Short mmCIF file of C-alpha atoms in Angstrom, two decimals:
data_model
loop_
_atom_site.label_atom_id
_atom_site.label_comp_id
_atom_site.label_asym_id
_atom_site.label_seq_id
_atom_site.Cartn_x
_atom_site.Cartn_y
_atom_site.Cartn_z
CA MET A 1464 40.52 191.99 124.32
CA LYS A 1465 41.52 190.58 127.70
CA GLY A 1466 44.66 191.79 129.45
CA ILE A 1467 46.42 192.46 132.74
CA GLN A 1468 46.34 196.22 133.16
CA VAL A 1469 48.28 197.99 135.92
CA SER A 1470 46.66 201.21 137.18
CA ALA A 1471 48.63 201.35 140.45
CA TYR A 1472 51.74 199.54 141.62
CA VAL A 1473 51.21 196.24 143.43
CA LYS A 1474 53.20 194.52 146.16
CA ALA A 1475 53.12 191.07 144.59
CA PRO A 1476 51.99 189.27 141.39
CA GLY A 1477 48.99 187.81 143.24
CA GLU A 1478 47.32 191.24 143.11
CA LEU A 1479 47.22 191.28 139.28
CA LYS A 1480 43.79 190.91 137.67
CA VAL A 1481 42.61 190.03 134.16
CA THR A 1482 40.08 192.51 132.75
CA GLU A 1483 38.26 193.35 129.52
CA LEU A 1484 40.13 196.13 127.71
CA ALA A 1485 39.84 198.02 124.44
CA ASP A 1486 42.02 196.56 121.67
CA PRO A 1487 45.37 198.38 121.40
CA LYS A 1488 45.55 200.94 118.58
CA PRO A 1489 48.76 200.50 116.58
CA ALA A 1490 50.80 203.59 115.68
CA ALA A 1491 51.74 204.05 112.01
CA ASP A 1492 54.92 201.99 112.54
CA GLU A 1493 53.38 199.19 114.64
CA TYR A 1494 51.94 195.76 113.95
CA LEU A 1495 48.86 194.40 115.70
CA ILE A 1496 49.62 190.93 117.08
CA GLU A 1497 47.36 188.13 118.31
CA VAL A 1498 49.28 186.82 121.35
CA HIS A 1499 49.48 183.02 121.64
CA ALA A 1500 52.20 182.78 124.30
CA ALA A 1501 53.91 185.20 126.70
CA ALA A 1502 57.18 184.50 128.51
CA THR A 1503 57.79 185.78 132.04
CA ASN A 1504 60.84 187.77 133.18
CA PHE A 1505 62.16 188.98 136.54
CA PHE A 1506 61.86 192.54 135.29
CA ASP A 1507 58.09 192.03 134.90
CA ILE A 1508 57.92 191.48 138.68
CA LEU A 1509 60.00 194.62 139.29
CA GLN A 1510 57.89 196.68 136.87
CA ILE A 1511 54.52 195.89 138.46
CA GLN A 1512 56.06 196.99 141.79
CA GLY A 1513 57.44 200.25 140.33
CA LYS A 1514 61.06 199.14 140.76
CA TYR A 1515 62.20 198.79 137.12
CA GLN A 1516 64.20 201.35 135.11
CA HIS A 1517 61.41 201.52 132.49
CA GLN A 1518 58.06 202.47 134.06
CA PRO A 1519 55.31 203.45 131.58
CA PRO A 1520 52.69 206.04 132.59
CA PHE A 1521 49.52 204.54 134.12
CA PRO A 1522 47.52 202.66 133.04
CA TRP A 1523 49.65 200.12 131.18
CA VAL A 1524 49.45 196.43 130.31
CA SER A 1525 52.11 194.22 131.88
CA GLY A 1526 54.39 191.71 130.16
CA ALA A 1527 57.10 191.98 127.51
CA GLU A 1528 58.06 188.81 125.61
CA PHE A 1529 55.50 187.30 123.24
CA ALA A 1530 54.88 184.99 120.30
CA GLY A 1531 51.83 185.15 118.07
CA VAL A 1532 50.27 185.92 114.71
CA VAL A 1533 50.23 189.22 112.79
CA LEU A 1534 46.66 190.60 112.56
CA ALA A 1535 47.50 193.94 110.90
CA THR A 1536 50.63 195.49 109.39
CA PRO A 1537 51.86 199.07 110.01
CA SER A 1538 49.67 201.62 108.24
CA GLY A 1539 52.76 203.71 107.48
CA SER A 1540 54.64 200.90 105.69
CA LYS A 1541 54.18 200.05 102.00
CA ASN A 1542 56.41 196.99 102.26
CA PRO A 1543 56.02 195.37 105.71
CA LYS A 1544 58.47 192.60 106.56
CA PHE A 1545 55.75 190.43 108.14
CA PRO A 1546 52.46 190.05 106.20
CA VAL A 1547 49.15 189.33 107.94
CA GLY A 1548 49.16 185.74 109.22
CA SER A 1549 52.93 185.62 109.87
CA LYS A 1550 54.07 183.78 112.99
CA VAL A 1551 56.35 186.11 114.95
CA PHE A 1552 58.03 186.51 118.33
CA GLY A 1553 59.52 189.53 120.04
CA ALA A 1554 59.30 191.96 122.92
CA THR A 1555 57.00 194.91 123.55
CA GLN A 1556 55.20 196.46 126.50
CA GLY A 1557 51.88 194.66 127.03
CA SER A 1558 52.33 190.97 126.22
CA TYR A 1559 50.06 189.79 129.07
CA ALA A 1560 47.02 190.22 126.84
CA THR A 1561 45.23 188.51 123.97
CA LYS A 1562 46.51 191.27 121.64
CA CYS A 1563 49.51 193.61 121.62
CA VAL A 1564 51.26 196.06 119.32
CA ALA A 1565 54.96 195.89 118.37
CA LYS A 1566 57.45 197.62 116.10
CA GLU A 1567 59.14 195.70 113.29
CA VAL A 1568 62.58 196.09 114.90
CA SER A 1569 61.28 194.21 117.98
CA MET A 1570 60.04 191.16 116.08
CA LEU A 1571 61.45 188.11 114.29
CA PRO A 1572 59.89 185.11 112.51
CA VAL A 1573 59.17 182.05 114.65
CA PRO A 1574 61.90 179.48 113.79
CA LYS A 1575 60.77 176.56 111.66
CA GLY A 1576 59.45 173.72 113.80
CA TRP A 1577 59.21 175.84 116.96
CA SER A 1578 56.00 176.26 118.95
CA PHE A 1579 54.70 179.67 120.09
CA ASN A 1580 55.59 178.69 123.67
CA GLN A 1581 59.21 177.93 122.75
CA ALA A 1582 59.61 181.05 120.61
CA SER A 1583 58.08 183.43 123.17
CA GLY A 1584 61.08 183.05 125.48
CA LEU A 1585 63.77 183.61 122.85
CA PHE A 1586 63.93 187.37 122.29
CA VAL A 1587 65.66 188.50 125.51
CA THR A 1588 67.67 185.51 126.75
CA ALA A 1589 69.26 184.11 123.57
CA PRO A 1590 70.89 187.36 122.35
CA THR A 1591 72.07 188.22 125.88
CA SER A 1592 73.95 184.93 126.12
CA TYR A 1593 75.16 184.88 122.51
CA GLY A 1594 76.24 188.53 122.68
CA ALA A 1595 78.09 187.94 125.96
CA LEU A 1596 79.95 184.78 124.95
CA VAL A 1597 80.60 185.46 121.26
CA LEU A 1598 80.86 189.26 120.96
CA ARG A 1599 82.23 190.13 124.38
CA ALA A 1600 84.25 187.08 125.48
CA GLY A 1601 85.25 185.58 122.11
CA VAL A 1602 84.40 182.00 123.09
CA LYS A 1603 86.21 179.40 121.01
CA ALA A 1604 86.80 175.65 120.76
CA GLY A 1605 88.87 174.36 123.66
CA ASP A 1606 87.75 177.02 126.14
CA TYR A 1607 86.47 176.03 129.57
CA VAL A 1608 83.33 178.04 130.37
CA LEU A 1609 81.74 178.29 133.82
CA VAL A 1610 78.02 179.15 133.63
CA HIS A 1611 76.42 180.23 136.91
CA ALA A 1612 72.68 179.67 137.48
CA ALA A 1613 72.92 177.47 134.43
CA ALA A 1614 69.30 176.26 134.61
CA GLY A 1615 67.88 179.77 134.31
CA GLY A 1616 66.68 181.35 131.06
CA VAL A 1617 69.95 183.06 130.14
CA GLY A 1618 71.92 180.22 131.74
CA LEU A 1619 70.51 177.47 129.51
CA ALA A 1620 71.03 179.71 126.48
CA ALA A 1621 74.66 180.25 127.55
CA VAL A 1622 75.26 176.51 128.01
CA GLN A 1623 74.03 175.83 124.48
CA VAL A 1624 75.97 178.68 122.84
CA ALA A 1625 79.23 177.69 124.57
CA LYS A 1626 78.78 174.05 123.56
CA ALA A 1627 77.98 175.03 119.96
CA TYR A 1628 81.31 176.89 119.80
CA GLY A 1629 83.24 173.86 121.03
CA ALA A 1630 83.78 174.83 124.67
CA THR A 1631 83.68 172.53 127.70
CA VAL A 1632 80.89 173.75 129.99
CA ILE A 1633 80.88 173.59 133.78
CA ALA A 1634 77.42 174.52 135.06
CA THR A 1635 76.41 175.60 138.56
CA ALA A 1636 72.94 175.50 140.11
CA GLY A 1637 71.39 175.17 143.55
CA THR A 1638 69.13 172.10 143.34
CA ALA A 1639 69.45 168.54 142.06
CA ARG A 1640 66.66 169.14 139.52
CA LYS A 1641 68.35 172.26 138.13
CA LEU A 1642 71.69 170.47 137.84
CA GLU A 1643 69.90 167.66 135.97
CA VAL A 1644 68.33 170.23 133.59
CA ALA A 1645 71.70 171.91 132.92
CA LYS A 1646 73.17 168.50 132.08
CA SER A 1647 70.26 167.72 129.73
CA PHE A 1648 71.00 170.93 127.78
CA GLY A 1649 74.62 169.93 127.21
CA ALA A 1650 76.67 170.86 130.27
CA ASP A 1651 79.75 168.61 130.58
CA HIS A 1652 80.04 168.99 134.36
CA VAL A 1653 77.61 170.22 137.02
CA VAL A 1654 78.49 171.73 140.40
CA ASP A 1655 76.18 172.61 143.29
CA TYR A 1656 77.07 176.14 144.37
CA ARG A 1657 75.53 175.58 147.80
CA ASP A 1658 78.81 173.78 148.52
CA GLU A 1659 81.14 176.49 149.82
CA ASN A 1660 84.10 174.79 148.12
CA TRP A 1661 82.60 175.09 144.63
CA PRO A 1662 85.52 177.24 143.31
CA GLN A 1663 87.99 174.47 144.20
CA ILE A 1664 85.68 171.82 142.69
CA VAL A 1665 85.43 173.83 139.45
CA LYS A 1666 89.20 174.33 139.27
CA LYS A 1667 89.83 170.57 139.58
CA LEU A 1668 87.60 169.98 136.53
CA THR A 1669 89.96 172.01 134.30
CA PRO A 1670 93.24 170.74 132.70
CA LYS A 1671 96.00 170.65 135.34
CA GLY A 1672 93.68 172.72 137.58
CA ARG A 1673 94.45 175.89 135.59
CA GLY A 1674 90.93 177.29 135.99
CA VAL A 1675 88.21 178.33 133.53
CA ASP A 1676 88.73 180.72 130.62
CA ILE A 1677 85.29 182.36 130.79
CA VAL A 1678 82.79 182.87 133.62
CA TYR A 1679 79.19 183.69 132.68
CA ASP A 1680 77.65 185.34 135.74
CA PRO A 1681 73.99 186.47 135.86
CA VAL A 1682 73.93 186.13 139.66
CA GLY A 1683 76.64 188.30 141.22
CA MET A 1684 79.39 185.77 142.01
CA VAL A 1685 82.36 187.59 140.50
CA ASP A 1686 84.46 187.69 143.66
CA LYS A 1687 84.29 183.94 144.32
CA SER A 1688 84.75 183.22 140.62
CA THR A 1689 88.18 184.90 140.69
CA LYS A 1690 89.31 181.87 142.73
CA CYS A 1691 88.73 179.44 139.85
CA ILE A 1692 89.52 181.52 136.77
CA ALA A 1693 92.59 181.01 134.59
CA TRP A 1694 95.27 183.56 133.66
CA ASN A 1695 93.80 185.93 131.02
CA GLY A 1696 90.28 184.80 131.98
CA ARG A 1697 87.14 186.81 131.20
CA ILE A 1698 84.30 187.25 133.68
CA LEU A 1699 81.04 188.24 132.00
CA ILE A 1700 78.83 190.39 134.23
CA VAL A 1701 75.31 189.63 133.04
CA GLY A 1702 73.18 190.59 136.04
CA PHE A 1703 72.65 190.48 139.78
CA ALA A 1704 69.96 187.87 140.42
CA ALA A 1705 71.32 187.35 143.94
CA GLY A 1706 69.90 190.79 144.74
CA THR A 1707 73.04 192.74 145.62
CA ILE A 1708 75.59 194.52 143.45
CA GLU A 1709 78.88 193.16 144.70
CA LYS A 1710 82.24 194.86 145.12
CA VAL A 1711 85.42 193.16 143.90
CA ALA A 1712 88.98 193.66 145.18
CA MET A 1713 90.87 194.88 142.11
CA ASN A 1714 94.16 193.24 143.12
CA LYS A 1715 92.58 189.89 142.15
CA VAL A 1716 91.81 191.24 138.69
CA LEU A 1717 95.37 192.55 138.29
CA LEU A 1718 97.24 189.48 139.53
CA LYS A 1719 95.51 187.03 137.17
CA ASN A 1720 95.26 189.40 134.18
CA ILE A 1721 91.46 189.03 134.38
CA SER A 1722 89.04 191.01 132.22
CA LEU A 1723 85.69 192.01 133.79
CA VAL A 1724 83.30 192.36 130.86
CA GLY A 1725 79.79 193.80 131.00
CA ILE A 1726 76.91 192.86 128.69
CA HIS A 1727 73.79 195.07 128.45
CA TRP A 1728 71.94 193.63 125.47
CA GLY A 1729 69.04 196.04 125.85
CA MET A 1730 71.27 198.95 124.85
CA TYR A 1731 72.71 197.41 121.67
CA GLU A 1732 69.82 198.72 119.55
CA LYS A 1733 70.78 202.23 120.62
CA MET A 1734 74.57 202.08 121.02
CA GLU A 1735 75.74 199.36 118.60
CA THR A 1736 72.97 198.74 116.08
CA ARG A 1737 75.20 196.95 113.56
CA SER A 1738 75.76 194.06 115.99
CA VAL A 1739 72.06 193.22 116.45
CA PRO A 1740 71.45 191.50 113.07
CA LYS A 1741 74.80 189.67 113.35
CA VAL A 1742 73.81 188.23 116.72
CA TRP A 1743 70.39 187.08 115.47
CA GLU A 1744 71.96 185.63 112.32
CA GLY A 1745 74.27 183.59 114.56
CA ILE A 1746 71.43 182.41 116.81
CA MET A 1747 69.22 181.41 113.87
CA LYS A 1748 72.15 179.49 112.35
CA LEU A 1749 72.57 177.52 115.58
CA ILE A 1750 68.81 176.82 115.66
CA ALA A 1751 68.84 175.63 112.02
CA GLU A 1752 71.79 173.34 112.80
CA GLY A 1753 69.94 171.86 115.79
CA LYS A 1754 72.51 173.27 118.24
CA PHE A 1755 70.08 175.53 120.09
CA LYS A 1756 66.67 174.43 121.37
CA GLY A 1757 63.86 176.18 123.24
CA THR A 1758 64.31 176.52 127.01
CA GLU A 1759 60.64 176.46 128.00
CA PHE A 1760 59.96 175.27 131.58
CA THR A 1761 57.91 172.08 131.23
CA ASP A 1762 57.57 170.73 134.80
CA LYS A 1763 54.27 172.63 135.14
CA GLU A 1764 51.94 174.19 132.57
CA PHE A 1765 50.53 177.71 132.83
CA VAL A 1766 47.49 178.28 130.61
CA GLY A 1767 45.41 181.46 130.32
CA LEU A 1768 46.06 185.02 131.43
CA GLU A 1769 44.60 184.10 134.84
CA SER A 1770 47.71 181.93 135.41
CA VAL A 1771 50.17 184.85 134.92
CA PRO A 1772 50.28 185.67 138.69
CA ASP A 1773 51.13 182.02 139.49
CA ALA A 1774 53.77 181.94 136.74
CA LEU A 1775 55.40 185.13 138.06
CA LYS A 1776 55.24 183.83 141.64
CA ALA A 1777 56.92 180.57 140.59
CA LEU A 1778 59.60 182.52 138.70
CA GLY A 1779 60.23 184.86 141.63
CA SER A 1780 60.57 182.02 144.12
CA ARG A 1781 63.37 180.46 142.03
CA GLU A 1782 61.53 177.13 141.92
CA THR A 1783 61.54 176.98 138.11
CA TRP A 1784 64.14 176.52 135.40
CA GLY A 1785 64.47 177.92 131.88
CA LYS A 1786 61.77 180.26 130.61
CA VAL A 1787 58.41 180.18 132.37
CA VAL A 1788 55.82 180.63 129.62
CA VAL A 1789 52.09 181.29 129.75
CA LYS A 1790 50.03 179.83 126.92
CA ILE A 1791 47.31 182.29 125.94
CA PRO A 1792 44.29 180.68 124.22
CA GLN A 1793 42.47 183.13 121.96
CA GLU A 1794 39.08 184.39 123.04
CA GLY A 1795 36.46 181.78 122.30
CA GLN A 1796 39.08 178.99 122.38
CA ASN A 1797 39.01 176.22 124.96
CA LYS A 1798 41.91 176.40 127.42
CA LEU A 1799 42.63 172.69 127.03
#
């Protein structure tokens, strides 16, 4: 197979190379998958630099999110959930390759009518946003929800989930194109957070200027968000894309009765297993009802493993929106 193997940490995605590798050998509980699309993530950039919390022993194949076709089922399973030929998506170490191995718990069937490209970016972002808004914040009809970095992968998922539950969505982003994208995915109002007065602008968009009920924050804008949140509001701490872990004055939390709520979806499989199928059931219901669509970045196409460095570079420079996906033609296939 072909793949992007990391034998030593690199400084930047441009140093990654595609090489011929031996096909992965599935363990008794693993499927062998033919990869047709791989989605990029910020943590992929951190991992190739040795800065992520999960660093496999060298050498390892980069990439995590994938969509493809089952080539072989687990040798240790008499009744595999996905027979050979099934279209699946999921997450596993080593998706930047023409083949990968994955455990059943890390895979789901590609939704009806979805392409491999669309499905490849679903496994990490959709449950993070659904889990945050539905499980953690209890979003409901009539709520006002502020989604920061709304044109990002988790942001566009959050916009759609909040709208599906009957909330009014105020979306922030930093460019005209990203604000346009957030609007196209259902945001009711868009605000440029390069304007220093954005908290006041957001507040004015709520009934009688009371503020928003829920803030979805994957950036690290909790402190400023306390200025435009309503009494009893919930601020969801999703991540720190701005690069720093901020400190918040607790008197602000006390005076407005605010709840600061964390969401670490990656730990649910370990700490709260029962919630995982419920979240996916909810997401698949929204997809079936046409209330949740794929968030694949379409302004530029990335085709072939050779384009992974460019895709990661584009993602890291914040010039993209949604999920940046690399289409992976199978060996012998034309890239067109």
